[in-house]
Short mmCIF file of C-alpha atoms in Angstrom, two decimals:
data_model
loop_
_atom_site.label_atom_id
_atom_site.label_comp_id
_atom_site.label_asym_id
_atom_site.label_seq_id
_atom_site.Cartn_x
_atom_site.Cartn_y
_atom_site.Cartn_z
CA MET V 112 -3.16 32.62 6.72
CA THR V 113 -3.17 31.45 3.56
CA SER V 114 -6.45 32.57 1.48
CA ALA V 115 -9.31 29.86 0.49
CA THR V 116 -10.08 29.71 -2.80
CA ARG V 117 -13.89 31.32 -3.83
CA ARG V 118 -15.81 29.01 -5.71
CA PRO V 119 -17.84 29.97 -8.89
CA ALA V 120 -20.97 31.25 -8.00
CA SER V 121 -23.74 28.19 -9.05
CA PRO V 122 -26.59 29.45 -10.60
CA ASP V 123 -28.25 29.15 -6.55
CA ALA V 124 -26.12 30.35 -4.93
CA THR V 125 -28.29 33.31 -3.52
CA ALA V 126 -30.83 30.78 -2.17
CA ARG V 127 -32.44 30.57 1.65
CA GLU V 128 -30.34 28.00 2.34
CA THR V 129 -27.29 26.28 1.07
CA THR V 130 -25.96 22.92 1.10
CA GLY V 131 -22.39 21.93 0.65
CA THR V 132 -20.56 18.20 1.04
CA GLY V 133 -16.68 16.73 2.53
CA HIS V 134 -14.79 13.98 2.37
CA ALA V 135 -11.69 12.93 4.23
CA ALA V 136 -10.29 9.03 4.40
CA CYS V 137 -8.56 7.54 7.29
CA HIS V 138 -5.20 5.93 8.15
CA HIS V 139 -4.22 2.72 9.28
CA GLY V 140 -2.35 3.33 12.22
CA GLU V 141 1.49 5.24 11.98
CA ILE V 142 4.84 4.76 11.00
CA LEU V 143 6.73 6.25 13.54
CA GLN V 144 6.23 8.54 16.48
CA GLY V 145 7.92 9.96 18.68
CA VAL V 146 9.27 13.04 20.29
CA PHE V 147 10.87 15.56 17.31
CA LEU V 148 12.64 18.60 17.04
CA ASP V 149 11.00 21.14 14.60
CA GLU V 150 13.10 24.01 12.32
CA ARG V 151 14.01 26.34 15.66
CA ARG V 152 15.57 23.33 18.05
CA ARG V 153 12.16 22.92 19.97
CA PRO V 154 11.48 19.56 20.22
CA ARG V 155 7.26 18.61 19.53
CA HIS V 156 4.85 15.23 19.54
CA GLY V 157 5.09 14.40 16.29
CA LEU V 158 3.49 11.68 13.42
CA VAL V 159 3.67 10.10 10.61
CA THR V 160 0.70 8.08 9.45
CA LEU V 161 -0.30 5.20 7.69
CA PRO V 162 -3.08 6.63 4.64
CA MET V 163 -5.82 4.41 4.04
CA THR V 164 -7.74 5.61 1.60
CA ALA V 165 -10.17 3.62 0.82
CA ARG V 166 -12.02 4.02 3.11
CA GLY V 167 -13.29 7.70 5.51
CA SER V 168 -16.10 10.26 5.82
CA THR V 169 -18.58 12.36 4.36
CA ALA V 170 -20.19 16.10 5.00
CA ARG V 171 -23.16 16.55 4.22
CA PHE V 172 -24.49 20.21 5.71
CA THR V 173 -27.04 22.33 4.78
CA CYS V 174 -26.25 26.57 5.95
CA ARG V 175 -29.78 28.05 7.91
CA PRO V 176 -28.75 31.97 7.53
CA ASP V 177 -31.55 32.87 9.41
CA SER V 178 -30.64 30.18 12.39
CA PRO V 179 -28.96 31.62 15.02
CA PRO V 180 -24.99 31.94 15.37
CA ASP V 181 -23.53 27.89 17.02
CA GLU V 182 -27.48 25.99 16.67
CA VAL V 183 -26.18 23.24 14.65
CA THR V 184 -28.10 19.79 15.63
CA VAL V 185 -26.05 16.92 13.93
CA THR V 186 -26.87 12.93 12.68
CA PRO V 187 -25.91 10.90 13.88
CA GLY V 188 -25.78 11.93 17.32
CA GLY V 189 -23.57 12.11 19.79
CA ARG V 190 -20.49 13.29 17.15
CA ALA V 191 -19.08 16.29 19.55
CA LYS V 192 -16.38 16.83 18.05
CA ALA V 193 -17.69 16.92 14.37
CA ARG V 194 -20.18 20.44 16.04
CA ALA V 195 -17.31 21.74 17.52
CA ALA V 196 -15.71 21.71 14.18
CA ALA V 197 -18.99 22.44 12.33
CA VAL V 198 -19.66 25.91 14.30
CA LEU V 199 -15.92 27.05 13.77
CA ALA V 200 -15.47 26.51 10.66
CA LEU V 201 -18.88 28.25 10.09
CA ARG V 202 -16.99 31.21 12.26
CA GLU V 203 -14.50 30.76 9.72
CA CYS V 204 -16.15 31.11 7.00
CA ALA V 205 -18.15 33.98 8.03
CA GLU V 206 -14.94 36.30 8.75
CA ARG V 207 -13.62 35.63 5.35
CA LEU V 208 -16.81 36.34 4.21
CA GLY V 209 -17.83 39.66 6.02
CA GLU V 210 -21.23 38.26 7.12
CA GLU V 211 -22.89 37.16 10.52
CA PRO V 212 -22.06 33.89 11.55
CA CYS V 213 -25.26 31.12 11.51
CA GLY V 214 -26.05 27.12 12.21
CA GLY V 215 -26.93 24.46 10.03
CA GLU V 216 -27.59 20.82 10.23
CA LEU V 217 -25.02 18.35 10.05
CA THR V 218 -24.57 15.34 9.04
CA LEU V 219 -22.31 12.13 8.85
CA THR V 220 -21.04 9.31 6.97
CA GLY V 221 -18.69 7.01 6.71
CA ASP V 222 -17.91 3.44 7.90
CA LEU V 223 -14.57 4.18 9.49
CA PRO V 224 -14.20 2.22 13.86
CA VAL V 225 -13.91 4.20 16.77
CA GLY V 226 -11.59 3.91 19.03
CA LEU V 227 -8.82 1.54 17.18
CA GLY V 228 -6.06 4.31 16.31
CA MET V 229 -7.36 5.26 11.50
CA GLY V 230 -8.22 8.43 12.57
CA SER V 231 -12.06 8.78 12.50
CA SER V 232 -12.26 11.73 14.47
CA THR V 233 -10.47 13.67 12.80
CA SER V 234 -12.38 11.75 9.27
CA ASP V 235 -14.99 13.31 10.73
CA VAL V 236 -14.17 16.55 11.68
CA ILE V 237 -12.20 17.56 8.25
CA ALA V 238 -14.85 16.40 6.36
CA THR V 239 -16.93 18.34 8.59
CA VAL V 240 -15.32 21.56 7.84
CA ARG V 241 -14.77 20.89 4.45
CA ALA V 242 -18.69 20.56 4.32
CA VAL V 243 -18.81 23.44 6.27
CA ALA V 244 -16.65 25.65 3.30
CA ASP V 245 -18.59 24.06 0.58
CA SER V 246 -22.37 25.27 1.62
CA ARG V 247 -20.88 28.66 1.60
CA GLY V 248 -17.78 28.65 -2.03
CA LEU V 249 -15.26 28.52 -0.05
CA LEU V 250 -12.28 25.50 -0.75
CA LEU V 251 -10.54 26.25 2.86
CA PRO V 252 -6.55 25.46 2.40
CA PRO V 253 -5.29 22.40 4.40
CA GLU V 254 -3.67 24.71 6.85
CA THR V 255 -6.87 26.13 7.88
CA ILE V 256 -8.74 23.13 8.17
CA ALA V 257 -5.68 21.58 10.20
CA ARG V 258 -6.32 24.72 12.31
CA LEU V 259 -9.87 24.11 13.58
CA ALA V 260 -9.39 20.11 13.60
CA VAL V 261 -6.90 20.97 16.54
CA ARG V 262 -9.63 23.78 18.61
CA ALA V 263 -12.80 20.74 17.86
CA GLU V 264 -10.34 17.46 18.99
CA GLY V 265 -7.19 18.80 20.73
CA ALA V 266 -5.22 16.78 18.44
CA SER V 267 -5.28 15.63 14.21
CA ASP V 268 -3.58 13.16 12.13
CA PRO V 269 -2.90 15.23 8.89
CA LEU V 270 -5.43 13.95 6.77
CA MET V 271 -6.49 17.48 5.35
CA HIS V 272 -2.67 16.98 3.89
CA GLY V 273 -3.83 13.95 1.43
CA CYS V 274 -1.36 10.87 1.15
CA ARG V 275 2.22 12.53 1.30
CA PRO V 276 4.77 10.97 3.86
CA LEU V 277 4.37 13.97 5.88
CA LEU V 278 6.01 14.66 10.03
CA PHE V 279 3.11 16.68 12.08
CA ALA V 280 2.69 17.81 14.76
CA GLN V 281 -0.60 16.61 15.90
CA ARG V 282 -1.33 18.55 18.38
CA GLU V 283 -0.27 22.24 16.54
CA GLY V 284 -1.02 21.78 13.47
CA ARG V 285 0.70 21.63 11.08
CA VAL V 286 4.06 19.96 9.15
CA LEU V 287 7.49 19.48 10.82
CA GLU V 288 8.05 17.90 7.42
CA THR V 289 7.33 16.48 4.43
CA LEU V 290 8.92 13.76 4.22
CA GLY V 291 8.82 13.10 0.26
CA SER V 292 5.65 12.56 -2.07
CA ALA V 293 4.42 9.20 -1.66
CA LEU V 294 5.59 6.17 1.46
CA PRO V 295 7.93 3.40 0.07
CA PRO V 296 5.61 0.05 -1.80
CA ALA V 297 4.25 -1.81 1.05
CA VAL V 298 1.25 -4.73 0.93
CA VAL V 299 0.35 -4.40 4.45
CA VAL V 300 -2.07 -6.89 6.29
CA GLY V 301 -3.45 -5.22 8.70
CA CYS V 302 -5.17 -7.73 11.82
CA ALA V 303 -7.06 -6.28 15.74
CA LEU V 304 -4.57 -6.34 19.68
CA GLY V 305 -6.67 -5.56 22.10
CA GLY V 306 -9.47 -8.10 21.22
CA GLY V 307 -10.31 -4.50 19.25
CA GLU V 308 -11.19 -3.02 21.53
CA PRO V 309 -11.54 1.39 21.68
CA VAL V 310 -8.70 3.31 23.70
CA ASP V 311 -9.33 6.76 24.88
CA THR V 312 -6.26 8.45 22.53
CA LEU V 313 -5.77 11.80 24.54
CA SER V 314 -6.17 9.63 28.08
CA LEU V 315 -3.06 8.16 26.81
CA PRO V 316 -0.20 9.58 28.86
CA VAL V 317 2.60 11.02 27.41
CA LEU V 318 6.22 8.47 28.36
CA VAL V 319 9.49 10.58 26.03
CA ALA V 320 12.71 9.90 28.40
CA HIS V 321 15.12 12.33 27.98
CA ASP V 322 17.16 9.69 25.43
CA ASP V 323 14.66 9.57 23.12
CA LEU V 324 14.99 13.05 21.56
CA ALA V 325 17.97 10.56 19.41
CA ALA V 326 16.23 7.97 19.34
CA TYR V 327 13.69 9.50 17.47
CA GLU V 328 15.62 11.77 15.20
CA HIS V 329 17.63 9.01 14.36
CA LEU V 330 14.10 6.45 13.30
CA ARG V 331 13.89 10.55 11.45
CA ARG V 332 16.28 9.93 9.53
CA MET V 333 15.89 6.67 8.74
CA LEU V 334 12.49 7.16 7.69
CA ARG V 335 13.81 9.37 5.50
CA ARG V 336 16.25 7.35 3.57
CA ALA V 337 13.89 5.33 2.64
CA VAL V 338 10.98 7.21 0.81
CA THR V 339 13.63 8.58 -0.86
CA ASP V 340 15.17 5.31 -2.17
CA ALA V 341 12.27 4.10 -1.93
CA ASP V 342 13.01 0.98 0.16
CA THR V 343 10.66 -0.95 1.87
CA ALA V 344 12.90 -2.75 4.54
CA LEU V 345 13.69 0.13 6.14
CA LEU V 346 9.94 1.59 6.38
CA GLY V 347 10.17 -1.59 8.17
CA ARG V 348 12.35 -1.11 10.47
CA VAL V 349 11.01 2.15 10.69
CA GLY V 350 8.60 1.16 11.64
CA THR V 351 8.70 -2.33 14.00
CA ALA V 352 11.22 0.33 16.20
CA SER V 353 8.35 2.47 16.56
CA ALA V 354 5.67 0.42 17.26
CA ARG V 355 8.21 -1.15 20.10
CA LEU V 356 9.06 2.20 21.46
CA ARG V 357 5.60 2.21 22.01
CA GLN V 358 4.93 -0.95 23.88
CA ARG V 359 6.47 1.35 27.98
CA VAL V 360 2.16 2.54 27.15
CA LEU V 361 0.28 0.39 25.20
CA ARG V 362 1.12 -2.36 26.79
CA HIS V 363 -0.12 -5.34 23.81
CA ARG V 364 -0.48 -8.04 24.68
CA GLU V 365 -0.45 -10.10 21.20
CA PHE V 366 3.44 -7.41 20.16
CA PRO V 367 5.66 -10.19 20.55
CA ALA V 368 3.76 -12.67 18.14
CA LEU V 369 2.91 -9.84 16.01
CA THR V 370 6.63 -9.26 15.76
CA ALA V 371 7.54 -13.01 15.70
CA ILE V 372 4.67 -14.12 12.86
CA ALA V 373 6.65 -11.27 11.22
CA ASP V 374 9.96 -12.36 11.25
CA SER V 375 8.44 -16.05 9.96
CA VAL V 376 6.66 -15.07 7.11
CA GLY V 377 9.48 -12.20 5.61
CA ALA V 378 7.91 -9.74 5.53
CA ALA V 379 9.69 -6.37 6.05
CA GLY V 380 7.88 -5.02 9.68
CA VAL V 381 5.04 -3.83 11.15
CA GLN V 382 3.58 -0.68 11.97
CA ILE V 383 1.36 0.18 14.93
CA ALA V 384 -1.90 2.74 15.76
CA HIS V 385 0.36 5.00 18.29
CA SER V 386 -2.68 5.62 20.36
CA GLY V 387 -5.08 2.63 19.15
CA ASN V 388 -5.19 -1.14 18.61
CA VAL V 389 -5.21 -1.45 14.98
CA ALA V 390 -2.34 -2.84 13.40
CA GLY V 391 -0.47 -4.18 10.17
CA ILE V 392 2.25 -6.65 9.20
CA LEU V 393 4.32 -4.45 6.16
CA PHE V 394 5.73 -6.82 2.57
CA ASP V 395 7.76 -5.85 -0.10
CA PRO V 396 5.29 -6.16 -2.91
CA ARG V 397 9.05 -6.69 -4.51
CA VAL V 398 9.74 -10.09 -2.35
CA PRO V 399 9.41 -13.70 -4.79
CA GLY V 400 6.16 -15.80 -3.24
CA LEU V 401 3.93 -13.04 -2.01
CA PRO V 402 0.64 -14.82 -1.91
CA ARG V 403 2.32 -17.66 -0.56
CA ARG V 404 3.97 -15.25 2.68
CA LEU V 405 0.09 -13.10 2.50
CA ARG V 406 -1.45 -17.15 3.45
CA ARG V 407 1.31 -18.08 6.50
CA CYS V 408 0.86 -14.81 7.50
CA ALA V 409 -2.26 -14.71 8.18
CA ARG V 410 -3.47 -18.09 9.13
CA ALA V 411 0.01 -17.77 12.02
CA LEU V 412 -2.29 -14.36 13.09
CA ASP V 413 -5.47 -17.46 13.02
CA ARG V 414 -3.14 -19.42 15.38
CA GLU V 415 -2.04 -16.86 17.90
CA GLY V 416 -5.74 -15.25 17.95
CA ILE V 417 -4.61 -12.15 16.54
CA PRO V 418 -7.83 -11.07 13.83
CA SER V 419 -6.31 -10.07 10.53
CA THR V 420 -9.15 -7.54 9.06
CA ARG V 421 -7.71 -6.47 5.72
CA THR V 422 -5.04 -6.66 3.23
CA PHE V 423 -3.61 -3.10 1.09
CA THR V 424 -0.81 -1.43 -0.76
CA THR V 425 0.66 1.78 -0.02
CA PHE V 426 0.11 2.37 -4.59
CA ALA V 427 -2.23 2.05 -6.36
CA THR V 428 -3.11 -1.32 -8.48
CA PRO V 429 -5.23 -1.99 -11.30
CA ALA V 430 -8.86 -2.62 -9.91
CA THR V 431 -8.50 -1.65 -5.98
CA GLU V 432 -6.95 -1.56 -3.36
CA GLU V 433 -6.86 -4.71 -2.41
CA TYR V 434 -3.81 -7.11 -2.40
CA PRO V 435 -5.03 -11.18 -2.32
CA ARG V 436 -5.83 -11.23 0.95
CA GLY V 437 -6.87 -12.63 4.27
CA ARG V 438 -9.08 -13.39 6.79
CA THR V 439 -12.17 -10.23 6.53
CA HIS V 440 -14.11 -10.47 9.32
CA LEU V 441 -17.25 -8.81 8.78
CA GLY V 442 -18.79 -7.25 11.69
CA SER V 443 -20.21 -3.21 12.41
CA HIS V 444 -19.94 0.26 10.67
CA ARG V 445 -18.91 3.53 12.79
CA PRO V 446 -20.47 3.37 15.60
CA THR V 447 -22.97 6.18 16.43
CA GLY V 448 -22.94 6.34 19.89
CA PRO V 449 -20.27 9.04 20.93
CA ASP V 450 -16.43 9.92 19.05
CA THR V 451 -14.50 7.24 21.95
CA PRO V 452 -17.39 4.58 23.69
CA ARG V 453 -16.53 2.95 26.13
CA ARG V 454 -18.12 -0.77 25.46
CA ARG V 455 -16.48 -3.07 23.19
CA THR V 456 -16.45 -2.43 19.28
CA ARG V 457 -17.03 -5.00 17.62
CA LEU V 458 -14.34 -5.57 14.54
CA PRO V 459 -14.45 -4.42 11.05
CA ALA V 460 -13.54 -5.11 7.73
CA VAL V 461 -11.48 -2.00 8.47
#
């Protein structure tokens, strides 16, 4: 186990109650998700997410040393996974410090919609673990955060590792392969399929045919080459192929229209949330006439009744993450109810 880093003590480090903060970004669904071979040639479920750093969750945790162990209150209510993560993190920190675990108060804020496949629960969980550790004067390594996240929610996205393209075993919380330092440059026109209805990730069936392993290993090699060569066109091909395979489970009625729009405007391809309804059309930022293509894309999505959300990039721009964008649908931020509500989610500016 990688040891945690102890932060330098502050003047009030001996205070009866200590408060820490933590933040975690989200993602925009997956570029690739399927079954892959690990280092021992064993098949493992894994994914590669599409980072989206402009959105996320922030946690504030106040440690109450005299409170009973595991007594954690959460605001807003209903964040069961975040509460579980706080309890696990408190135990982890207490063990590292040689102290008895205690309870505390957790407050979560953020602007992520639930159930669209953007890693909202993982963002909550990671921010929570970081806040708890911060309140105890510790910096937990990503591998430890991943382990706690999987225990808290059953599966986890690799958000604790930052924006590097990683093939990540989501139900084990470990990296199968580091593909490189960054994804190829891309402009992503985001949209919401399925009317923006939430999807319960863990309730989705796991459909993997015998021949799928060879197909996904082929896509893995393609993505590895796309990252190495900064090849946006190849990135788009991988995203589209992975999304098409996932339609056996998700069955988005708009998927044929989405791929047809991508072809008609000269996009590199599409990507989807493999456990949600958020999707994106990928463009090479170096393609001629990009602003015109983006406008045509937004109009085509509108004609098909597919709400466009936010247009962003996989690379940093001087002023903002956003690129010249299409229609943005304003709506509610993340609801304050359970992790995956059964009611319809209003379309946000994701």
